[in-house]
Coordinates of C-alpha atoms and ligand atoms in Angstrom, one line a residue:
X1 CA -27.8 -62.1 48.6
X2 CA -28.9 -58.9 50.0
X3 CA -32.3 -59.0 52.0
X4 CA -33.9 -55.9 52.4
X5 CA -36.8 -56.8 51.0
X6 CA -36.8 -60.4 50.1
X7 CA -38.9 -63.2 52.0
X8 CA -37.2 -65.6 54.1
X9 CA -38.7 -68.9 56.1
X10 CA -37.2 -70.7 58.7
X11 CA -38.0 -73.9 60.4
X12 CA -37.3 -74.1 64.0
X13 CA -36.6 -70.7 64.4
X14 CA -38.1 -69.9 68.0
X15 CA -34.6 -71.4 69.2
X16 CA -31.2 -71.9 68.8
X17 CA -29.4 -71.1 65.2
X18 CA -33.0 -70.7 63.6
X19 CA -33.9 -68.1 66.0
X20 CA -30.4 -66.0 65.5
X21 CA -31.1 -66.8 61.1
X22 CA -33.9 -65.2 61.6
X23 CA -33.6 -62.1 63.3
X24 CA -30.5 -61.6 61.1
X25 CA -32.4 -61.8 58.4
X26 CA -35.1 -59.5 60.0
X27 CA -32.0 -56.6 61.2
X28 CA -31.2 -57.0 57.0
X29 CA -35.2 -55.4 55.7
X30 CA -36.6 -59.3 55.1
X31 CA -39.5 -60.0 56.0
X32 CA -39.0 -63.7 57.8
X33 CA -41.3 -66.6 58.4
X34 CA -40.5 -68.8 61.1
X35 CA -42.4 -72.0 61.5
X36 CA -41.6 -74.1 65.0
X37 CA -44.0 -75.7 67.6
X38 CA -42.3 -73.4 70.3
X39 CA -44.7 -70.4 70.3
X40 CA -43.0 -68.6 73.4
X41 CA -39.5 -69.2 71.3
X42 CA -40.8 -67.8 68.3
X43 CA -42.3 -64.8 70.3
X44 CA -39.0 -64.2 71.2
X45 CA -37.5 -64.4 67.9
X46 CA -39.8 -61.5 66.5
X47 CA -39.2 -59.4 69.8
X48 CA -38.5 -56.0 68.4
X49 CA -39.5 -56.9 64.8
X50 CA -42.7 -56.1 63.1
X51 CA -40.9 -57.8 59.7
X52 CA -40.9 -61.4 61.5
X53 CA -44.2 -63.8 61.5
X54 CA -44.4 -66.6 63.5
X55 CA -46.3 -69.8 62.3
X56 CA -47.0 -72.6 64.7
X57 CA -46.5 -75.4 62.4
X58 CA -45.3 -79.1 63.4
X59 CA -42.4 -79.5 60.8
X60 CA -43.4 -83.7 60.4
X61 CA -46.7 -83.0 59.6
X62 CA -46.7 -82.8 55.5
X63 CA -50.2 -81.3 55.3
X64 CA -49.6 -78.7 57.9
X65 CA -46.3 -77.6 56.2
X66 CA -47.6 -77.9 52.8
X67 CA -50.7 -75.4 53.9
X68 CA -48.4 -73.2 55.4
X69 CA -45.6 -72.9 53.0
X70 CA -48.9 -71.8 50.6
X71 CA -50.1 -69.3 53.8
X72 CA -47.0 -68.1 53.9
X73 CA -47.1 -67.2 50.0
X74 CA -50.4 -65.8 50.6
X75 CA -49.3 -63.4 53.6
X76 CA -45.4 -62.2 52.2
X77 CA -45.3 -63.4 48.4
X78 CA -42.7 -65.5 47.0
X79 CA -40.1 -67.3 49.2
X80 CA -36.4 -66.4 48.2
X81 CA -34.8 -68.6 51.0
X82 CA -36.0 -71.7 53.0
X83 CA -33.1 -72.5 56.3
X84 CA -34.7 -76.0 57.7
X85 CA -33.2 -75.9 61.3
X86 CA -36.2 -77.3 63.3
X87 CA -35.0 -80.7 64.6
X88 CA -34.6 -82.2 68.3
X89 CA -31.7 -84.7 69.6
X90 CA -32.2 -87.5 72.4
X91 CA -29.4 -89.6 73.0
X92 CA -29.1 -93.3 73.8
X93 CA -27.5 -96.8 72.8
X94 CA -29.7 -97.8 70.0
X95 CA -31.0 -101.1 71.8
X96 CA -31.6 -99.2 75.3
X97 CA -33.6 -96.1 73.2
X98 CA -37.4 -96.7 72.7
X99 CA -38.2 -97.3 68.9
X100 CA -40.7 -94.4 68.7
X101 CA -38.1 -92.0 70.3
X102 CA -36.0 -93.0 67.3
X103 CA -38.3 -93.0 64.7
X104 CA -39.6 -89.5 65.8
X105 CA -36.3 -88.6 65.6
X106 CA -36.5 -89.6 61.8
X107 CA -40.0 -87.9 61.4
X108 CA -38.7 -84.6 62.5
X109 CA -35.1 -84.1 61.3
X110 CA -35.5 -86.0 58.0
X111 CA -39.5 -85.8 57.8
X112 CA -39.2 -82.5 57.8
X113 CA -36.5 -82.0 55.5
X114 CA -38.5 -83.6 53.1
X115 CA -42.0 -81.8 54.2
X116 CA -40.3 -78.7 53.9
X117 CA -38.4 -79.1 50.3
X118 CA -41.5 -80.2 48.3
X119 CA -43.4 -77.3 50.1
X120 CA -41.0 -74.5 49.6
X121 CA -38.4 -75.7 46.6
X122 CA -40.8 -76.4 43.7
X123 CA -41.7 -72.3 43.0
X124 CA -38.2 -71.4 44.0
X125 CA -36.9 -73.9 41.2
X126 CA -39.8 -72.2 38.6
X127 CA -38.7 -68.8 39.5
X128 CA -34.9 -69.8 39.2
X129 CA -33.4 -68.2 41.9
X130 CA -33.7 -68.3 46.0
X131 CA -31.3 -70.4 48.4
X132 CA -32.2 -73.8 50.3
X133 CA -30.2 -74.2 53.7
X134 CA -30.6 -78.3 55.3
X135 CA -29.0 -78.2 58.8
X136 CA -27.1 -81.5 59.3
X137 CA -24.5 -81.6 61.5
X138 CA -20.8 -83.0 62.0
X139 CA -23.1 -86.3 63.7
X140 CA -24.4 -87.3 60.0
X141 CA -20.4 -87.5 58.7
X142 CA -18.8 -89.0 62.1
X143 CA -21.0 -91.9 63.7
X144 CA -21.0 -91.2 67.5
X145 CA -21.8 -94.2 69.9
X146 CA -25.0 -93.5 71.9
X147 CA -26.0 -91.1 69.3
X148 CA -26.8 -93.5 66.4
X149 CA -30.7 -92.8 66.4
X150 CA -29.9 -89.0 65.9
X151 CA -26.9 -89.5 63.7
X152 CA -29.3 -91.3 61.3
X153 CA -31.0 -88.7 60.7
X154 CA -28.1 -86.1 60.0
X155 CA -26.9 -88.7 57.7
X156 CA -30.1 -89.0 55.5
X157 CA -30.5 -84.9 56.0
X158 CA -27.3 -84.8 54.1
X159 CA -27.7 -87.4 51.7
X160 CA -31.1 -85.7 50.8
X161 CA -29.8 -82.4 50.5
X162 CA -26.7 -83.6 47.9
X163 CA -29.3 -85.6 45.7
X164 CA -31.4 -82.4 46.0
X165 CA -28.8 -79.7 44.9
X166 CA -27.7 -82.1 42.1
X167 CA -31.0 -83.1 40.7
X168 CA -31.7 -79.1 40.6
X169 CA -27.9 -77.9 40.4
X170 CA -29.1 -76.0 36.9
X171 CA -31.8 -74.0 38.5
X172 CA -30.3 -71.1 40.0
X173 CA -31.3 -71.7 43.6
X174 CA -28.0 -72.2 45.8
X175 CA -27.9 -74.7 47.8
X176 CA -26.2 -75.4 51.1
X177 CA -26.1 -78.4 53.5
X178 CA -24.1 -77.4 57.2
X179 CA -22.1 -79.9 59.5
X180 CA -21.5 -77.9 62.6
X181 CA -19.9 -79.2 65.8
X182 CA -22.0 -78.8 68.7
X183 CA -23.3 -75.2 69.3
X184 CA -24.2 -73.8 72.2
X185 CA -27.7 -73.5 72.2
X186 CA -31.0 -75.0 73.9
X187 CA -30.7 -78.3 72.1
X188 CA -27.7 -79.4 74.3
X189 CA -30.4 -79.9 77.2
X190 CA -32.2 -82.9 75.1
X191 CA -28.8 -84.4 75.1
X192 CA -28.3 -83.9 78.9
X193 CA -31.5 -85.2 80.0
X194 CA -30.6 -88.2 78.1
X195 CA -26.6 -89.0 78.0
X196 CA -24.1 -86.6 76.7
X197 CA -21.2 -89.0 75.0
X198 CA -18.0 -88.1 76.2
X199 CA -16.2 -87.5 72.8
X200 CA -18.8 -85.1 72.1
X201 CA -18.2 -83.0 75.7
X202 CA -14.1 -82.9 74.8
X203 CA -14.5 -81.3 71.1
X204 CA -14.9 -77.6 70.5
X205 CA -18.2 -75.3 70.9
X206 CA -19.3 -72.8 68.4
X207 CA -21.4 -69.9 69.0
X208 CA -24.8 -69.6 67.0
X209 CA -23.5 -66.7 64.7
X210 CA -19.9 -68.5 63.7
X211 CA -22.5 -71.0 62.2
X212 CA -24.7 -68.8 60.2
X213 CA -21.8 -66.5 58.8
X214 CA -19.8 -70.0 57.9
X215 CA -23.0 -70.7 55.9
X216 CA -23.2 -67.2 54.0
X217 CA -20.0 -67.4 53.4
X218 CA -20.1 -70.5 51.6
X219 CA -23.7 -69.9 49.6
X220 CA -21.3 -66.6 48.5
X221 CA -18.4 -69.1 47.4
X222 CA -20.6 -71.2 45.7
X223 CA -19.6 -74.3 48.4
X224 CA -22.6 -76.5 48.8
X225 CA -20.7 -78.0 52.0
X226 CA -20.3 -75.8 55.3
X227 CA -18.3 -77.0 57.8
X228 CA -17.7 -74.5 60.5
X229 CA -15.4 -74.8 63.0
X230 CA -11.5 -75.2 63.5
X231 CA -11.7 -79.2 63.9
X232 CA -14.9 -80.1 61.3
X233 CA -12.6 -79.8 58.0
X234 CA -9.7 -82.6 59.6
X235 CA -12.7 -84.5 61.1
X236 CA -14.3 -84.4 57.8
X237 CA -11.6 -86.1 56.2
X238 CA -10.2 -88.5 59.1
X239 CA -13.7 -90.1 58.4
X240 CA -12.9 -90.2 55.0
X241 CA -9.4 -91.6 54.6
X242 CA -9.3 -93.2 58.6
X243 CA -12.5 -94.6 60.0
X244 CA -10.8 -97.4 61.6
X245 CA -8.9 -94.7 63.6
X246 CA -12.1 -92.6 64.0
X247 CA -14.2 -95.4 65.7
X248 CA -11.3 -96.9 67.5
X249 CA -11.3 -93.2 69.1
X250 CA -14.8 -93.6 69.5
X251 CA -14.5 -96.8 71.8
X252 CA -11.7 -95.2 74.1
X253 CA -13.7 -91.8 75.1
X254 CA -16.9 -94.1 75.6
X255 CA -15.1 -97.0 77.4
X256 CA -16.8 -100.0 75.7
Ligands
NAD301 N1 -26.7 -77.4 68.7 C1 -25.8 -78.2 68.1 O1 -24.9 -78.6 68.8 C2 -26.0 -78.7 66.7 C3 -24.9 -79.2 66.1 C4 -25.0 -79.6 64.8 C5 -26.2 -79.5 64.1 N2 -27.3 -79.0 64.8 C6 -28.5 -78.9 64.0 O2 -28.8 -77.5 63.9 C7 -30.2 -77.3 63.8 C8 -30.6 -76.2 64.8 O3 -30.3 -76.7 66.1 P1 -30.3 -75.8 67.4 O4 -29.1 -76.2 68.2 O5 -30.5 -74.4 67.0 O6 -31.6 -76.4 68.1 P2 -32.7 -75.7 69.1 O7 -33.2 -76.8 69.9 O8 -32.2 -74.5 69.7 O9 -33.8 -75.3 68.0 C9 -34.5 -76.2 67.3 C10 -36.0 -75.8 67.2 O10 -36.7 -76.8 66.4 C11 -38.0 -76.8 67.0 N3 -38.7 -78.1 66.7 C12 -38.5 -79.3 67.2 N4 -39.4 -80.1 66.8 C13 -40.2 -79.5 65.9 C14 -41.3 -79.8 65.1 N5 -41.8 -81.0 65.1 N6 -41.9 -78.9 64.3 C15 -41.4 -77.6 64.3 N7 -40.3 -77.2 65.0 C16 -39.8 -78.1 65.8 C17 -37.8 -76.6 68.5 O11 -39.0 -76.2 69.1 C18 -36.7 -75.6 68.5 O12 -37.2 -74.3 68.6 C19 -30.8 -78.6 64.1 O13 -31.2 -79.2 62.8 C20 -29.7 -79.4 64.7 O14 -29.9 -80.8 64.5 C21 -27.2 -78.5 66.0

């Protein structure tokens, strides 16, 4: 889809991958709306860009989003593509991690998946066109231990996001749900003030942009599915056709 023009909104984008969707977006003519709680991030993101608005807007918060998404409307007109990125990742054996940690972690990553869909989707499904981008990642297709709380939540993101493409698969909105590897972005820190698994640390590192072209390409192919990376397509399907082998790896790298 060419942009120049066209109205895109992007959770989380004051950091990481949201942040470089964004002012992609914004170097194409959009003019992008980036909702995150991270108001020195999202200054950032519009540095240099009169075409990128920030919104401080707590993505678990279905009011707030809902009022936005209709603010949003309001300030640029119709939404033509909605990237949910915002998200955040502690780490920790499931019985050793508090139970609100974990269920935050729901509230955000999934919460806001949901918030963010019924906010956004419904006028780009009247209209009949626009694209809807759910960040999961390679955690919600390969349980990792001492991840499971954040792994959850990947898993329901991209259970959410299939029933969601199907359910609207006629509408002309393209749909895309990515499973990156880790990325090298601020995110890694929640992980490192908590515990870094050590299968995690030995597997590949993408760069922001490989992820964001991997998911133009596939809305261009049609591919619902992005999986960037050398080692996400075999992981993909060892999970598949050999999870005995993938968890016994699992044990080894972790030692228990
Ligand atoms: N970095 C990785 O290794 C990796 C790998 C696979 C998938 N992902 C997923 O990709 C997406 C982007 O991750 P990233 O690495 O760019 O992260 P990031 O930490 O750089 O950016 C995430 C942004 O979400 C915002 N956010 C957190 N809670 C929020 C809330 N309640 N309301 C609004 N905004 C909130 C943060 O302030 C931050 O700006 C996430 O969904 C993440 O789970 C990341």
């Amino acid at each position: 889809m060419a942009f120049k023009g066209k109205v895109a909104l992007i959770t989380g984008g004051g950091s990481g991958m949201g942040q470089t969707a964004a002012r992609k977006l914004a170097e194409q003519g959009a003019q992008v709306a980036v909702f995150d709680v991270n108001e020195e991030g999202m200054a950032k993101t519009a540095e240099g860009f009169a075409n990128v608005r920030p919104y401080r807007v707590d993505i678990s918060n279905t009011d707030e989003v809902h009022a936005a998404v209709k603010q949003v409307e309001a300030d640029l007109g119709p939404i033509d593509r909605v990237a949910n990125a915002a998200a955040i990742m502690p780490f920790g054996k499931l019985l050793e991690q508090d139970p609100k940690v974990q269920l935050k972690l729901m509230d955000i990553n999934y919460g806001g998946l949901v918030n963010i869909a019924t906010a956004a989707l419904p006028g780009m499904v009247a209209r009949g066109s626009g694209d809807f981008i759910s960040f999961s990642s390679m955690s919600g297709i390969i349980p990792g231990l001492l991840m499971g709380g954040y792994c959850a939540t990947k898993g329901a993101v991209q259970m959410y996001t299939e029933i969601l493409y199907h359910e609207n698969m006629h509408s002309g909105v393209r749909f895309c749900v990515v499973c990156p590897p880790p990325v090298a972005t601020p995110l890694w820190k929640q992980a490192e003030d908590t515990v870094v698994p050590r299968l995690v640390e030995s597997g590949e590192t993408l760069q922001p942009e490989e992820v964001i072209d991997d998911i133009e390409a596939c809305l261009e192919k049609g591919e619902f599915m992005s999986l960037p990376g050398k080692q996400t397509r075999t992981g993909y399907r060892m999970r598949r056709f050999l999870p005995g082998f993938v968890w016994k790896h699992a044990h080894k790298a972790e030692g228990f």
